[in-house]
Amino acid sequence: MTRRVALVTGSARGIGRAILERLAVDHDCVVHGRRDVDAAQEVARIAGAAGARTLVVTADLADPDQVADLADQALARFGRVDTLVANAASTVFRPLAGLAARHSRTTFATVVDSLVELVHRTAPVMRPGGRLLTIGGLDARFAQAGHGLLGGAKAALEALTRSWAVELGPQGVTANTIVPGPVRTDSLEIYLDGREDVRRLLVDHTPVGRLCTPADIADVAAFLVSPAGGMISGQVITVDGGISAQGGPWGAMRELW
Ligand SMILES: NC(=O)c1ccc[n+]([C@@H]2O[C@H](COP(=O)([O-])OP(=O)(O)OC[C@H]3O[C@@H](n4cnc5c(N)ncnc54)[C@H](OP(=O)(O)O)[C@@H]3O)[C@@H](O)[C@H]2O)c1
């Protein structure tokens, strides 16, 4: 089988890394990070050991020129992208009253504008079987103190993905959003800041009794981009061990913080 080509944003660590390493089995891979070249090269080495040809690109997705360069480098190296995974995100977590327009500009540039530009540059050369996968967040659906800005950007990302499913479907391309619950990554650890009581609350509110791992998200991503996922499009697939099924612990968390 011919290898497909995957571009996974934010694939030097966390969820993006787990997804890229899973896709490396049958994709050539563009590994992308913001600035940690060593981490990105280590991921590329692992993908290479799985048989993938690789390209490492560093780019700050808040900068439109660097986003364009990321897409251009991928297309120059491989000629096309078959599987685009928009995973990278960053924001400031603070109450809305403490936010200024410059904060929303940076968050929306990173999460939304970069996605629009990457799709603009790669979708025209996607072949039938192409896949667009975006990584959302429960904060798009549940109000959580301090998460309003990221929640707004992730809500936009979901809506765009749904529209692309309609527009790209006739081209044989599917588009879906995976919404993870709390996942054990560096960013979760920074967020928890050692608060074991909050970690315990999250686990206690998760029906399956543990937090997600990056591998849990990568398993679902691998299925969606496989031929078996070909009839799933325009969907938001929540992978959270059931934490959102009862509305989540967000109200109780407010008492703890
Ligand atoms: N972890 C969770 O609990 C959780 C839950 C729900 C949704 N999510 C979503 O899942 C995705 C991955 O999260 P994660 O926990 O794996 O995060 P992570 O460990 O913090 O990794 C985020 C990745 O995105 C990259 N990135 C962030 N801002 C960037 C920018 N401006 N330009 C370029 N790259 C940038 C980071 O690069 P650098 O390392 O170089 O900065 C890193 O590779 C995010 O969209 C997040 O919102 C995570």
Tab-separated table of C-alpha atoms and ligand atoms in Angstrom:
chain	number	residue	atom	x	y	z
A	1	MET	CA	0.000	0.000	0.000
A	2	THR	CA	1.305	3.501	-0.829
A	3	ARG	CA	2.147	5.506	2.235
A	4	ARG	CA	-0.046	8.514	2.869
A	5	VAL	CA	1.306	11.832	4.144
A	6	ALA	CA	0.373	13.189	7.586
A	7	LEU	CA	0.907	16.656	9.006
A	8	VAL	CA	0.213	16.807	12.743
A	9	THR	CA	0.545	20.197	14.408
A	10	GLY	CA	2.061	20.200	17.878
A	11	SER	CA	3.456	16.697	17.372
A	12	ALA	CA	6.678	17.131	19.348
A	13	ARG	CA	4.901	16.144	22.551
A	14	GLY	CA	1.640	15.232	24.264
A	15	ILE	CA	-1.410	14.122	22.295
A	16	GLY	CA	0.003	15.242	18.951
A	17	ARG	CA	3.118	13.132	19.451
A	18	ALA	CA	1.046	10.042	20.293
A	19	ILE	CA	-1.088	10.575	17.174
A	20	LEU	CA	1.912	11.091	14.905
A	21	GLU	CA	3.724	8.026	16.221
A	22	ARG	CA	0.574	5.952	15.594
A	23	LEU	CA	0.165	7.329	12.041
A	24	ALA	CA	3.828	6.645	11.221
A	25	VAL	CA	2.920	2.994	10.577
A	26	ASP	CA	1.360	3.903	7.225
A	27	HIS	CA	2.099	7.628	6.737
A	28	ASP	CA	5.127	9.705	5.887
A	29	CYS	CA	5.113	12.402	8.539
A	30	VAL	CA	5.564	16.124	9.030
A	31	VAL	CA	6.553	16.620	12.675
A	32	HIS	CA	5.731	20.111	13.869
A	33	GLY	CA	6.662	21.920	17.077
A	34	ARG	CA	6.873	25.532	18.123
A	35	ARG	CA	10.543	25.722	19.045
A	36	ASP	CA	11.842	22.499	20.660
A	37	VAL	CA	13.776	21.082	17.691
A	38	ASP	CA	15.345	18.283	19.759
A	39	ALA	CA	11.936	16.970	20.872
A	40	ALA	CA	10.601	17.133	17.289
A	41	GLN	CA	13.676	15.327	15.947
A	42	GLU	CA	13.290	12.578	18.539
A	43	VAL	CA	9.682	12.045	17.362
A	44	ALA	CA	10.912	12.023	13.753
A	45	ARG	CA	13.510	9.389	14.667
A	46	ILE	CA	10.787	7.152	16.157
A	47	ALA	CA	8.534	7.698	13.116
A	48	GLY	CA	11.487	6.909	10.846
A	49	ALA	CA	12.075	3.637	12.699
A	50	ALA	CA	8.442	2.742	11.858
A	51	GLY	CA	9.258	3.243	8.171
A	52	ALA	CA	8.112	6.839	7.664
A	53	ARG	CA	9.945	9.440	5.646
A	54	THR	CA	9.911	12.538	7.869
A	55	LEU	CA	10.187	16.303	7.781
A	56	VAL	CA	10.641	18.416	10.920
A	57	VAL	CA	9.295	21.973	10.844
A	58	THR	CA	9.240	24.497	13.677
A	59	ALA	CA	6.639	27.240	13.375
A	60	ASP	CA	4.743	29.488	15.761
A	61	LEU	CA	1.125	29.021	14.687
A	62	ALA	CA	0.247	32.459	16.048
A	63	ASP	CA	2.291	33.895	13.150
A	64	PRO	CA	0.511	33.631	9.750
A	65	ASP	CA	3.780	33.690	7.791
A	66	GLN	CA	5.126	30.725	9.758
A	67	VAL	CA	1.860	28.812	9.222
A	68	ALA	CA	2.118	29.378	5.474
A	69	ASP	CA	5.742	28.242	5.571
A	70	LEU	CA	4.766	25.053	7.450
A	71	ALA	CA	2.258	24.111	4.734
A	72	ASP	CA	4.621	25.105	1.923
A	73	GLN	CA	7.486	23.027	3.349
A	74	ALA	CA	5.185	19.990	3.719
A	75	LEU	CA	3.932	20.323	0.138
A	76	ALA	CA	7.439	20.939	-1.243
A	77	ARG	CA	8.744	17.774	0.477
A	78	PHE	CA	5.855	15.375	-0.120
A	79	GLY	CA	3.689	16.997	-2.811
A	80	ARG	CA	0.475	16.665	-0.830
A	81	VAL	CA	-1.027	16.109	2.620
A	82	ASP	CA	-3.519	13.247	2.991
A	83	THR	CA	-4.094	13.474	6.735
A	84	LEU	CA	-4.115	16.873	8.421
A	85	VAL	CA	-4.370	16.803	12.212
A	86	ALA	CA	-4.855	20.240	13.804
A	87	ASN	CA	-3.796	19.494	17.373
A	88	ALA	CA	-1.663	22.376	18.665
A	89	ALA	CA	-3.278	24.947	20.926
A	90	SER	CA	-2.245	27.448	23.542
A	91	THR	CA	-4.046	30.168	25.424
A	92	VAL	CA	-4.119	32.089	28.680
A	93	PHE	CA	-6.424	30.665	31.329
A	94	ARG	CA	-7.933	33.590	33.187
A	95	PRO	CA	-11.391	35.016	33.883
A	96	LEU	CA	-12.886	36.910	30.968
A	97	ALA	CA	-12.686	40.196	32.855
A	98	GLY	CA	-8.907	39.815	32.885
A	99	LEU	CA	-8.650	39.265	29.140
A	100	ALA	CA	-7.818	41.877	26.521
A	101	ALA	CA	-8.266	41.671	22.754
A	102	ARG	CA	-4.571	40.852	22.312
A	103	HIS	CA	-5.143	37.607	24.264
A	104	SER	CA	-8.060	36.560	22.078
A	105	ARG	CA	-6.155	37.534	18.927
A	106	THR	CA	-3.261	35.244	19.857
A	107	THR	CA	-5.485	32.326	20.909
A	108	PHE	CA	-7.700	32.578	17.818
A	109	ALA	CA	-4.662	33.009	15.556
A	110	THR	CA	-3.104	29.846	17.004
A	111	VAL	CA	-6.218	27.656	17.088
A	112	VAL	CA	-8.516	29.009	14.356
A	113	ASP	CA	-6.585	31.102	11.807
A	114	SER	CA	-3.783	28.548	11.502
A	115	LEU	CA	-6.353	25.835	10.822
A	116	VAL	CA	-8.069	27.902	8.142
A	117	GLU	CA	-4.736	28.573	6.426
A	118	LEU	CA	-3.525	24.961	6.619
A	119	VAL	CA	-6.813	23.720	5.139
A	120	HIS	CA	-6.675	26.446	2.484
A	121	ARG	CA	-3.239	25.258	1.360
A	122	THR	CA	-3.614	21.480	1.712
A	123	ALA	CA	-7.262	20.628	0.944
A	124	PRO	CA	-7.023	21.444	-2.791
A	125	VAL	CA	-4.431	18.681	-3.243
A	126	MET	CA	-6.086	16.125	-0.928
A	127	ARG	CA	-7.028	12.933	-2.745
A	128	PRO	CA	-10.032	10.703	-2.049
A	129	GLY	CA	-9.463	9.072	1.344
A	130	GLY	CA	-8.096	12.344	2.728
A	131	ARG	CA	-8.739	13.140	6.374
A	132	LEU	CA	-9.047	16.314	8.389
A	133	LEU	CA	-8.986	15.816	12.128
A	134	THR	CA	-9.211	18.636	14.648
A	135	ILE	CA	-8.663	18.352	18.385
A	136	GLY	CA	-11.324	20.199	20.341
A	137	GLY	CA	-12.006	20.567	24.040
A	138	LEU	CA	-14.849	20.078	26.503
A	139	ASP	CA	-14.542	23.785	27.312
A	140	ALA	CA	-16.380	24.451	24.008
A	141	ARG	CA	-19.431	22.773	25.564
A	142	PHE	CA	-19.165	23.337	29.332
A	143	ALA	CA	-18.500	26.655	31.001
A	144	GLN	CA	-15.442	26.452	33.205
A	145	ALA	CA	-13.947	29.423	35.019
A	146	GLY	CA	-10.869	30.691	33.205
A	147	HIS	CA	-11.494	28.587	30.075
A	148	GLY	CA	-13.801	30.973	28.209
A	149	LEU	CA	-11.276	32.052	25.606
A	150	LEU	CA	-10.047	28.576	24.702
A	151	GLY	CA	-13.654	27.341	24.790
A	152	GLY	CA	-14.619	30.012	22.258
A	153	ALA	CA	-11.763	29.090	19.937
A	154	LYS	CA	-12.530	25.362	20.219
A	155	ALA	CA	-16.222	26.010	19.489
A	156	ALA	CA	-15.159	27.810	16.296
A	157	LEU	CA	-12.869	24.916	15.413
A	158	GLU	CA	-15.761	22.431	15.785
A	159	ALA	CA	-18.055	24.536	13.588
A	160	LEU	CA	-15.409	24.949	10.887
A	161	THR	CA	-14.684	21.222	10.897
A	162	ARG	CA	-18.377	20.422	10.458
A	163	SER	CA	-18.593	22.806	7.486
A	164	TRP	CA	-15.486	21.316	5.896
A	165	ALA	CA	-17.063	17.872	6.191
A	166	VAL	CA	-19.856	19.134	3.941
A	167	GLU	CA	-17.580	20.974	1.526
A	168	LEU	CA	-14.840	18.341	1.230
A	169	GLY	CA	-17.104	15.280	1.259
A	170	PRO	CA	-17.632	15.266	-2.525
A	171	GLN	CA	-13.821	15.183	-2.866
A	172	GLY	CA	-13.753	11.967	-0.766
A	173	VAL	CA	-12.347	13.733	2.287
A	174	THR	CA	-13.794	13.389	5.806
A	175	ALA	CA	-13.546	15.960	8.608
A	176	ASN	CA	-14.102	15.269	12.309
A	177	THR	CA	-13.265	16.691	15.723
A	178	ILE	CA	-12.018	14.586	18.625
A	179	VAL	CA	-12.816	16.116	21.997
A	180	PRO	CA	-10.585	14.682	24.716
A	181	GLY	CA	-11.427	14.795	28.397
A	182	PRO	CA	-8.518	15.527	30.757
A	183	VAL	CA	-5.445	13.797	29.284
A	184	ARG	CA	-2.241	13.079	31.196
A	185	THR	CA	0.161	15.424	29.351
A	186	ASP	CA	2.650	18.157	30.319
A	187	SER	CA	-0.029	20.793	29.857
A	188	LEU	CA	-2.394	19.017	32.282
A	189	GLU	CA	0.401	18.800	34.874
A	190	ILE	CA	1.129	22.524	34.480
A	191	TYR	CA	-2.573	23.235	34.795
A	192	LEU	CA	-2.983	21.064	37.931
A	193	ASP	CA	0.153	22.624	39.455
A	194	GLY	CA	0.452	19.815	42.009
A	195	ARG	CA	-3.179	20.015	43.148
A	196	GLU	CA	-3.819	16.338	43.969
A	197	ASP	CA	-7.300	17.187	45.269
A	198	VAL	CA	-8.279	18.485	41.809
A	199	ARG	CA	-6.733	15.443	40.085
A	200	ARG	CA	-8.710	13.190	42.469
A	201	LEU	CA	-11.910	15.109	41.670
A	202	LEU	CA	-11.358	14.595	37.944
A	203	VAL	CA	-10.738	10.858	38.399
A	204	ASP	CA	-13.716	10.486	40.764
A	205	HIS	CA	-15.991	12.095	38.143
A	206	THR	CA	-14.728	9.798	35.375
A	207	PRO	CA	-16.936	6.702	35.198
A	208	VAL	CA	-14.147	4.449	33.881
A	209	GLY	CA	-12.041	5.447	36.903
A	210	ARG	CA	-8.929	6.941	35.296
A	211	LEU	CA	-7.852	9.935	33.251
A	212	CYS	CA	-7.229	9.589	29.494
A	213	THR	CA	-3.743	8.967	28.168
A	214	PRO	CA	-2.418	10.350	24.863
A	215	ALA	CA	-2.617	6.764	23.536
A	216	ASP	CA	-6.395	6.712	24.145
A	217	ILE	CA	-6.769	9.715	21.840
A	218	ALA	CA	-4.296	8.335	19.280
A	219	ASP	CA	-6.275	5.060	19.067
A	220	VAL	CA	-9.438	6.929	18.050
A	221	ALA	CA	-7.514	9.211	15.671
A	222	ALA	CA	-5.948	6.173	13.967
A	223	PHE	CA	-9.378	4.621	13.494
A	224	LEU	CA	-10.891	7.808	12.052
A	225	VAL	CA	-8.111	8.234	9.492
A	226	SER	CA	-8.164	4.546	8.514
A	227	PRO	CA	-10.369	3.264	5.675
A	228	ALA	CA	-12.715	1.881	8.389
A	229	GLY	CA	-13.487	5.475	9.414
A	230	GLY	CA	-14.495	6.510	5.901
A	231	MET	CA	-18.207	6.957	6.637
A	232	ILE	CA	-17.700	9.053	9.789
A	233	SER	CA	-17.681	12.737	8.887
A	234	GLY	CA	-18.849	16.019	10.378
A	235	GLN	CA	-18.855	14.495	13.855
A	236	VAL	CA	-17.595	15.496	17.277
A	237	ILE	CA	-16.268	12.382	18.974
A	238	THR	CA	-15.746	12.690	22.695
A	239	VAL	CA	-13.026	10.538	24.261
A	240	ASP	CA	-13.231	11.213	27.969
A	241	GLY	CA	-13.991	8.031	29.895
A	242	GLY	CA	-17.504	9.394	30.441
A	243	ILE	CA	-16.509	12.489	32.470
A	244	SER	CA	-18.906	14.668	30.457
A	245	ALA	CA	-21.798	12.198	30.628
A	246	GLN	CA	-23.031	13.612	33.941
A	247	GLY	CA	-22.101	17.180	33.119
A	248	GLY	CA	-18.515	16.925	34.375
A	249	PRO	CA	-16.986	18.113	37.655
A	250	TRP	CA	-16.642	21.739	36.584
A	251	GLY	CA	-19.079	23.081	39.166
A	252	ALA	CA	-17.351	21.181	41.988
A	253	MET	CA	-13.936	22.325	40.702
A	254	ARG	CA	-14.987	25.904	41.166
A	255	GLU	CA	-15.348	25.208	44.897
A	256	LEU	CA	-11.781	23.836	45.071
A	257	TRP	CA	-9.817	26.428	43.091
B	1	LIG	N1	-4.256	17.549	27.860
B	1	LIG	C1	-5.556	17.693	28.037
B	1	LIG	O1	-6.068	17.438	29.124
B	1	LIG	C2	-6.432	18.146	26.902
B	1	LIG	C3	-7.834	18.064	27.076
B	1	LIG	C4	-8.653	18.481	26.049
B	1	LIG	C5	-8.116	18.969	24.878
B	1	LIG	N2	-6.760	19.042	24.737
B	1	LIG	C6	-6.241	19.568	23.480
B	1	LIG	O2	-5.347	18.653	22.893
B	1	LIG	C7	-4.354	19.349	22.163
B	1	LIG	C8	-2.976	18.891	22.624
B	1	LIG	O3	-2.882	19.100	24.007
B	1	LIG	P1	-1.663	18.516	24.869
B	1	LIG	O4	-2.161	18.355	26.250
B	1	LIG	O5	-1.011	17.392	24.177
B	1	LIG	O6	-0.744	19.806	24.879
B	1	LIG	P2	0.807	19.976	25.100
B	1	LIG	O7	1.417	18.772	25.728
B	1	LIG	O8	0.919	21.282	25.763
B	1	LIG	O9	1.283	20.073	23.595
B	1	LIG	C9	0.787	21.128	22.818
B	1	LIG	C10	1.553	21.142	21.526
B	1	LIG	O10	1.106	22.252	20.766
B	1	LIG	C11	2.206	23.060	20.444
B	1	LIG	N3	1.845	24.467	20.414
B	1	LIG	C12	1.165	25.183	21.337
B	1	LIG	N4	1.059	26.464	20.949
B	1	LIG	C13	1.693	26.553	19.756
B	1	LIG	C14	1.953	27.609	18.853
B	1	LIG	N5	1.551	28.879	19.084
B	1	LIG	N6	2.652	27.341	17.740
B	1	LIG	C15	3.073	26.106	17.476
B	1	LIG	N7	2.881	25.059	18.291
B	1	LIG	C16	2.195	25.287	19.422
B	1	LIG	C17	3.229	22.802	21.521
B	1	LIG	O11	4.509	23.119	21.043
B	1	LIG	P3	5.660	23.560	22.099
B	1	LIG	O12	5.824	22.394	23.018
B	1	LIG	O13	6.850	23.781	21.246
B	1	LIG	O14	5.136	24.795	22.779
B	1	LIG	C18	3.032	21.311	21.749
B	1	LIG	O15	3.737	20.545	20.806
B	1	LIG	C19	-4.632	20.827	22.368
B	1	LIG	O16	-5.403	21.313	21.302
B	1	LIG	C20	-5.441	20.843	23.644
B	1	LIG	O17	-6.280	21.994	23.719
B	1	LIG	C21	-5.903	18.633	25.716
